Structure formats: structure tokens, C-alpha cells
Amino acid sequence: MERKRRGGQAARRFNQRISDHISGYLYTLPFFAIFMVFGFYPMLYTIYISLFKWDMLGDRTFVGLRNYRLLLTDDPLFWKSIGNTFLIWFESVPFQILFAILLAVLLNQAFIKGKGVFRFFIFLPNITSLVAVSLIFANVFGVKYGLFNYLLTLLGLDRLDWAGDSWATQLAVAALVFWRYLGFHMVIQLAGLQSIPGDLYEAATIDGASKGQQFFRITIPMLTPTIMFSTLIATTGGLQLFTEPFTFMSDLSGAVAAVNGGTNNQVLTVVMYLYKTAFTDHAFGYSSAIANLLLIIIVIFALFNSLLVGKLRR
Amino acid sequence: MRNRTGRSIVYVLLLLFVGFSIFPFYWMSVISTRTAGEISAIPPKVFYGSRLAENFDKIFNNENVDFLRTMGNTAIIAVSITVSMLLLSSLAGFAFARLHFTGKGFMLLFVLGTLMIPAQFGIIPQYLIITKLHWLNDYRAVIVPGMVSAFGVFFMRQYIEASVPNELVEAGRIDGCRNLQLYALIAVPAIAPAYATLGILTFMGAWNDYLWPSIVMKSNEMLTVQVALLRLDTSSYFQDKSLVMAASVMATLPLFLIFLFFNRQFIAGVTDGAVKG
Amino acid sequence: MRMKQPFTMLLAAGLLAGSLAACSSSNDPSTSGTSENANSPIKLTYWNTNGPGLDGLIKQYQEENKNITLDVQIDEANHKQNLLTALSAGSGAPDIVILTVDDIPQFKKEDYFYNLKDFGADALQKDYLDSRWKQGTSADGSFIFGIPTDSGPMAMMYRIELFEQAGLPTDRDEVSKLVATWDDYFKLGMTIKEKTGKPLTTDAFFGAFLPKIQQGGEFTFFDKDGNLTMDMNPAVKEAWDFSAKLAQAGLTAQQPDFSNDWKVGLDTGDFATMFAPPWMLGLVKQNAPNAKGKWDIAMMPGGSANWGGSFLLIPKQSKHAKEAYAFIKWILAPEQQLSVYESNGNFPSTPGVYKDEAFTAKKDDFFNGAPVGEIYPKAAEQVTLMDSINNWSTITNEIGQQLPNVEKGADPEQTWTELVSKVKSTLAR
């Protein structure tokens, strides 16, 4: 009898394994199918094109790895665009995540009245169209007639050169990114907070743990995966930054500044550079090579990120 | 006493962020009531002007664009994308979090990897595929590529990992539930707040998408609203920005309302939780 | 748990509704009607941008030609990119497409467009300004890519009160004489700066380099075979040096055209002059409504030059090239250009109409009553042939990027050397 039950259990476990495999592949199939068509094939195409000199309309000339060699050894602007991308990332993302956690935790407090109202307003920047947003920011950061500089002159201070001064322009773009995505990350953190089972806090309260202790012993450890998720999204998004600086610069100082990311290329991100080489210079093979190098950089960054998560978890 | 000061500080802090967030939005609505020439006036015009009616008239009685139809198009696209995203992401997320199958770890890593491919990466090959499928000027050209994303799958996987205990799934199995039942009866109810979050994010993203729709949806009756914004005024070489602003406000209104409506769903989990002050 | 229930139900309802929406969307009649039977009208797709002001004429054309429907699709932001994509992919391109003077050089690829000569377009050449016509053809004129839409002969806007304050004449004929040459223009700038403290022009690129290089001849950056000559051609260096001289003397306001600061500057009068083609006038009115009567218009130094305007082309992918050509020929004919001028102010590229009474009588109240109907035809006659061969926008983009650095104090010679080597390596990619 004992043997029979164990045999039944084994059979059930075996059946379970089979059905888990079927379900597992089936449930994830839509994602992989769509990715293969709209992600993987374009990737192969881009890798192939990066081996050519091609203006998109003329003949393709096979150049082997020349585009990569030029990029790595003979193109200071490429390196500058990488530097800019990281600088803008550094000026916006860490603060964004930090404040998003702070706001989420505050809004998760039971005593707060009108939670919905606060969350609604803080999320607003994320639902507005970028066309409008960049126009507003160009207004705020206008060099001669911007609101910010107007306030500075009212205070008797010197104007800042938002269009020409490297760090000022980067800061303006970082402010735009911070402003636009703060609510987004706050919402993700809120979802994370809500996934923490309430009885953990109940038990802790019964054990006499203070709110501060609860925060550091329960909230932060339980929230770590969500924080890492936010960081990953912000990082991959940040390294692909394009529309925000592009439309902002275009409203601030015109099309030439938008294509070049400012007179000193100070907010030229990697993707903006990719765009410029493709659509202003018509160097499409070269542009594809940039895309591939960017992908490699992002992968390295993400691996670093997941390594960090592994460390923190242990 | 100490508690009360603490709470006041929290409120002040929140209000500060609210101000920071809505100020540009407020200004956007101000500009939509003014003329293009007043946009960058110094000292700045911070109160509402009188041109809103005229701007709205230009939007809704436009010769180039049937603005309401473009909103309808965008709604069809955004709803379809959101629904399929919620369904497919949570299914895949559930599989990654709670089912055991060979190659799962590698596949999950792969999903993560696809997060990192820049959107501008493959416009031309993607366009090639759409033309091969004869999907130009067809809702499918925008809906199908957006039906499920690495972000959605990963988000759902993280959430299910945290909020659907393994024990519950095992218990369900002992009760004889099949995998799809486990998903529908155990996972789906537990992840309602995640649905609200991902749903709103997806809907906003689809509604505000510009680049891809502008490439595959060219004919006037198939435009999405973000593309239509820039087609309103064709008479002069440069755009009437106040008109664009007014149209942006109009285009944002549905998102506003949807968010307002689903806003409550976000806090469903919070009120259930035991975070009591 | 109680609060979650309605939401889950809602979600289920949404799933159902959404799947219906997705199904019905694929059956939408407007998307499936691609095939045409013999009786149905021919549909011409036309990719347009904002500006040429042809909307009214398009309607008229459809009324007069019941067998033609025009599907006009406007995409301001990604027009050029989308065209590149569609041409390169070999499908999805329209029957008619507009391209600006800045963009057309890079699109002059014979494999991708119809030679309009094959439809008899060479017979039209005599009706159009030579300088504009040549921009739409191959270097030797044998391949006609496009027919010119409106034109942009430049004149000079000047701020009346600044000229008064500087003790200069404010009469437009006298101002025109005052700036006969570019040297005169520079001297004028020094006087105005000394007397009023205001800079002469908007910036070194739009305010000096662009107009000057467009007076530099048919081959400036490239020779007729498309080889780079910018580093050998004295006209290019001369334009660069002049722009640098203005910048170093502090005669540029550093408020580049189309920037936010420029718009306000137009209103408040932050610079004394600006080079403006006719299409610019509408833009000034829109952005600087308070400046009515404060600007006037005179001739610019060194003759004139063309800034702006577009072409209509027919991509090879078109299956209705004949009908497309008939439309282009009609809508860009002198009579039609004249009617667009009357309704929208777009300046015709067909000099035959310049003598028309309705044309010459036009004055502009906003610009102190300047007789624009006399000034601009005169400017148009002085426009010479200009470079339209190769990567024009790649090079002007680079120059527009570098000149602000000279304005901020960078050494012009060193910047020039760097610029040339940058252009060379960019073109080699």
C-alpha cells in the first residue's frame, strides 16, 4: 500500500513535469514568436549591414570590420556620445530611483489622506506627450528669455548658458528625464510595496519593532527585486536616451543643435549619434555598427547590474 | 506631537513634488489658450489667455485631419495592445515564476537581453517585414509588435515571484488544478494591482507612441493621435505651437480620465495591506 | 480581497472587448480596399510637409479631375527618414513626394525616381527660375528629378528704430545702397554696435555663412562629379572667414534662427538685421506679433541668394507615374503658383508672373508697408546657381554646429581645419 501511494506520487510528479514543460513553453511562446520576427531578425540584419559602406540608396560596398575599427580608433565623437550618455544617466537615474522609493513609501503610509491625488499628479508628467513637454522645457531653459534665467536675473544672478555650456545643457536634459520618469518609477515601486505580504508587518508590530526597524528589516529587503527592476529599466532606457534631448534641443536652439546635441555635442547621446550618422550623413553601415556597439555596452551594463543583485541578495 | 510634525513634513514634501510635477503641465494648458507669439514672452504669461476656443475649433474642424477619428484609431490600438500585453505577459510571467521547465533560466536571461535592444535599432528591417505582410496602413502593423514586451514579462514575473506563494500553488496542485487553472484562480486574483500598473503603463506607452506609427500608418484615416498632432496646421512652413499644445491637451485628456478611473485600483493592495500608521 | 474582485471582472470584460476590437480592426473596410477596378478613380498618394500651401489647389484639382483622388499625407518630423526607409525597402513609397532644397541633393539617385524628362518636363524649364530648376536636376541637367515649388529669394529685414538710433538712414532704398557689398554690411554692423550696443545679425550661421555661401556659385562644397572641394574652393573659405569676422567683432546676437530666443528677439529687436525669404515673413508675424511696423525690408548685400523651397518628385515605385506627373505639372504651373502667392504668400518659382499687376502691387503692412511685390522679384532675378550636388546638409550641419564655438571665442583657423577633416572622415564612412 505504501509502495503504491509512492508510485502514484511519482507518476503524478512525472505528469506534472510533462505538463509544466508543455505549459511553460506554450505560455512563453507568444513573446518569443513576436521577438523573433520584430527583434531578432532586425538584429541580424543590423549586424549584416554594419559590414558595409552604404548610403541606403546607392550600392553597398563590403568593408568588413572597417566601420568598427573607425568607431573604436578614429571617432572621438563616438566616445564623447558614450560619455554624455553616462553623464546624463548619472545625473538623473540614481536620484530618480531614490526619490521614487521615498515617494512610494510615503504614499504607502496609512495616515496619508488623498493618496490617489498625490499619485495622480506625480504620475502626470509621464502621460503627457513629449512634443509638449520638450517645448515647455525649452521655454524654461531658454538662454536669453527662459523662465529659469529670468528668475536668476530677478535675483541679481548671471544667466546660465543652457544651450552652450556643457554641464548646464546636460543638467537641463537630466532634469527633463528626472521629471518625466519619476512618477513611472514611483508607480513601479508602489506595485513592489504592495506585493509585500501585510502579515510581515503585523507580526513585526506584535514583536514590538519600530517603524524604522520595519523599514530597514522588511521593506528594503523585500523591495530589493523591484528596485533592481527599476534600475534595470532606467538604465537600459537611459542608455537608449534619444527623444528627450533631441526634441528639447530642437525647441531650444533649432534643428542643427538637435542633430548635433548642442554646439559642443554636449548632449549628443549614443542613439542621437546613431541617428545623425544614419539620417544626416547617410552612413547607414556605420550607423548600424554604432547600434551593435551600443547593444554590447548595454549588455555589459546589465550583466554588471545582475551581478550586483546577486551580491546584494547573498 | 512628534508624530504630528513628522506628518506635516511628509505632506509638505509631497506637495513640493506635486508642484514640481504639475507646473510644466499647467503651463502647457496656459499656452494652449494663447497665440504662438505669446509662448516665450518675458515676463512670462502665466495666466490663461482667450484663444482656447479658436484653437479647439481649428482642431475639431480641421481640413487635413479628422481628429476624433485619430483618437478612435489610437484607442483601438492602445486597448488591443494593453489587453494582449496583460494576458500574454502574465501568462509568461507565471510560467517563469512558478512552472519548472528545461531552459527556463536561459530563456529568462534572453528576455532580459531583449530589453536592451534600442528601439531605433531595427526600423528598416521591421518596416520590410510589415510591407511583406501587407500590413501598411493596417492596425495590425502597430498592434502585433506591441502585443507583449520583455518589460511586461519581466515585470509580471517579478510580481508573481513576490506575491504568489509557492505553497499556494502546490496546494492548488494537490487539489487537482491544472496549470491554466492555477494561473486563472490563484495567480490572476493575487496580481490585480500589477495588472493595474502594467495596464496603465502599457496603455500610456501605446497612446503616446510616435515613431513607429508615423512610419507604418500613413493614410489620413489610419493616423494615430500623436502623428495627427503635427498634421493640424499645414499652411505655413513652421508650426503653430499653441495649436500643437491645445491638441496635446486634447490628446492627453483620455489618458487623464483613464488614469483617474483606474487610480483607485492601484491602492487596492495598499488598503488591504497592514501598513497602519 | 473584496476590492480586487470588481477589478478582476472588469479585466475579464476588457479582455473580451479588446479581443473583439482587435478582430474588427482587421476587417476594417478602409484598410482592405487596395485593389482597384477599372471604373474606380485612381488614387495618388502624396507625401507632403507643412508649408507649400497647396491644399486649396489640391481640392480644386480633384474637383476638376473626377478620376483622381489624392491621398495627401503629411509628416513633418520624419518625412525624410520615412522616405529613405520606403525607398530602401522597395515598397511603401508614395506616387508623389515633396523634398526641400536641403534634402534633395542626397536623394538624387536615378534608380529611385522617374526622370521627368521622359514625360516632357524639359519643355517646362523656360517657365522656371534657372537657379531653382537646376537644383532639381542632375549636374549635367539630363535627369530631371523634380519640379520646383515656391522659392526663397532672400532680402534683408532691418529694425527701423535701431537704424534711427545709430543715425543711419531708414529709407529702404538708401538702406539697400548702404549694404551693397558684404564689406559695407560689416561696417554697418560696427556702426550700429558702437551707437546702440546691439548686434548686427542673429548668428554667424544663418546671418552670414548660409547667405554668403549660396552666392558662391554652382559648385562650392563639391565639383560636378561629386568630389569634395570645400577645402580648395576660395568661395567657401571666404564665407567662413566673413562669418568668423562678424562673430569675433561681436556682431552676432547668438540667437540662431528658429530657436526660442530668436523668436523673442524678433519681437524685442535684439538684432538690427536678418536675412529673410518671403516664407520667413509669415513666420515673423506669427512669432513676433508685437513687432508690427518695427521691421522694414531692403535688399541684401552682394545680390541675393535662395533659401528654401521644395520640389515634387515621383518615386520609381509609383504605378501611376503618368497621372502623378499630370498633377505636378498642373499644380506647379505659373497660374497656380500665382494663386498660392495670393492666398498664402508663397513666392513663385516662375518669373513669368512677377510682372502681373496683382503681384507687383503687394505691400506688407506688418513690415512698415514694404512693397514686397517689387522687392522679392528683384531679389529673385539676382539669385545665382548654387550647389545642389551631394551631401549639402551633412556639410552645412557641421558648419552650423562649429560657428557658435567661434562666436564663443574658439580660434577660427583651427576650427576650420578641424571642420574640414571632420567632414572628410564623415564622408568616408
Coordinates of C-alpha atoms in Angstrom, one line a residue, chain A residues 16 45 65 74 85 91 162 164 178 184 192 203 212 221 234 238 266 282 305 311:
Chain A
Q16 CA 3.3 17.3 -13.6
Y45 CA 20.0 42.5 -40.4
L65 CA 35.1 45.4 -39.9
D74 CA 39.2 57.2 -35.2
T85 CA 25.0 59.2 -22.2
E91 CA 22.7 63.0 -13.2
W162 CA 21.7 76.3 -21.2
G164 CA 26.2 76.4 -25.0
F178 CA 14.1 63.1 -13.9
F184 CA 6.8 56.0 -13.6
G192 CA 6.5 46.4 -5.3
A203 CA 4.0 40.2 13.0
G212 CA 12.3 52.4 11.3
P221 CA 14.9 43.7 1.6
A234 CA 16.0 53.1 -16.1
G238 CA 18.8 55.8 -20.1
Q266 CA 27.3 68.1 -25.0
H282 CA 23.6 58.8 -44.8
N305 CA 23.6 45.1 -12.7
K311 CA 25.8 40.2 -4.3

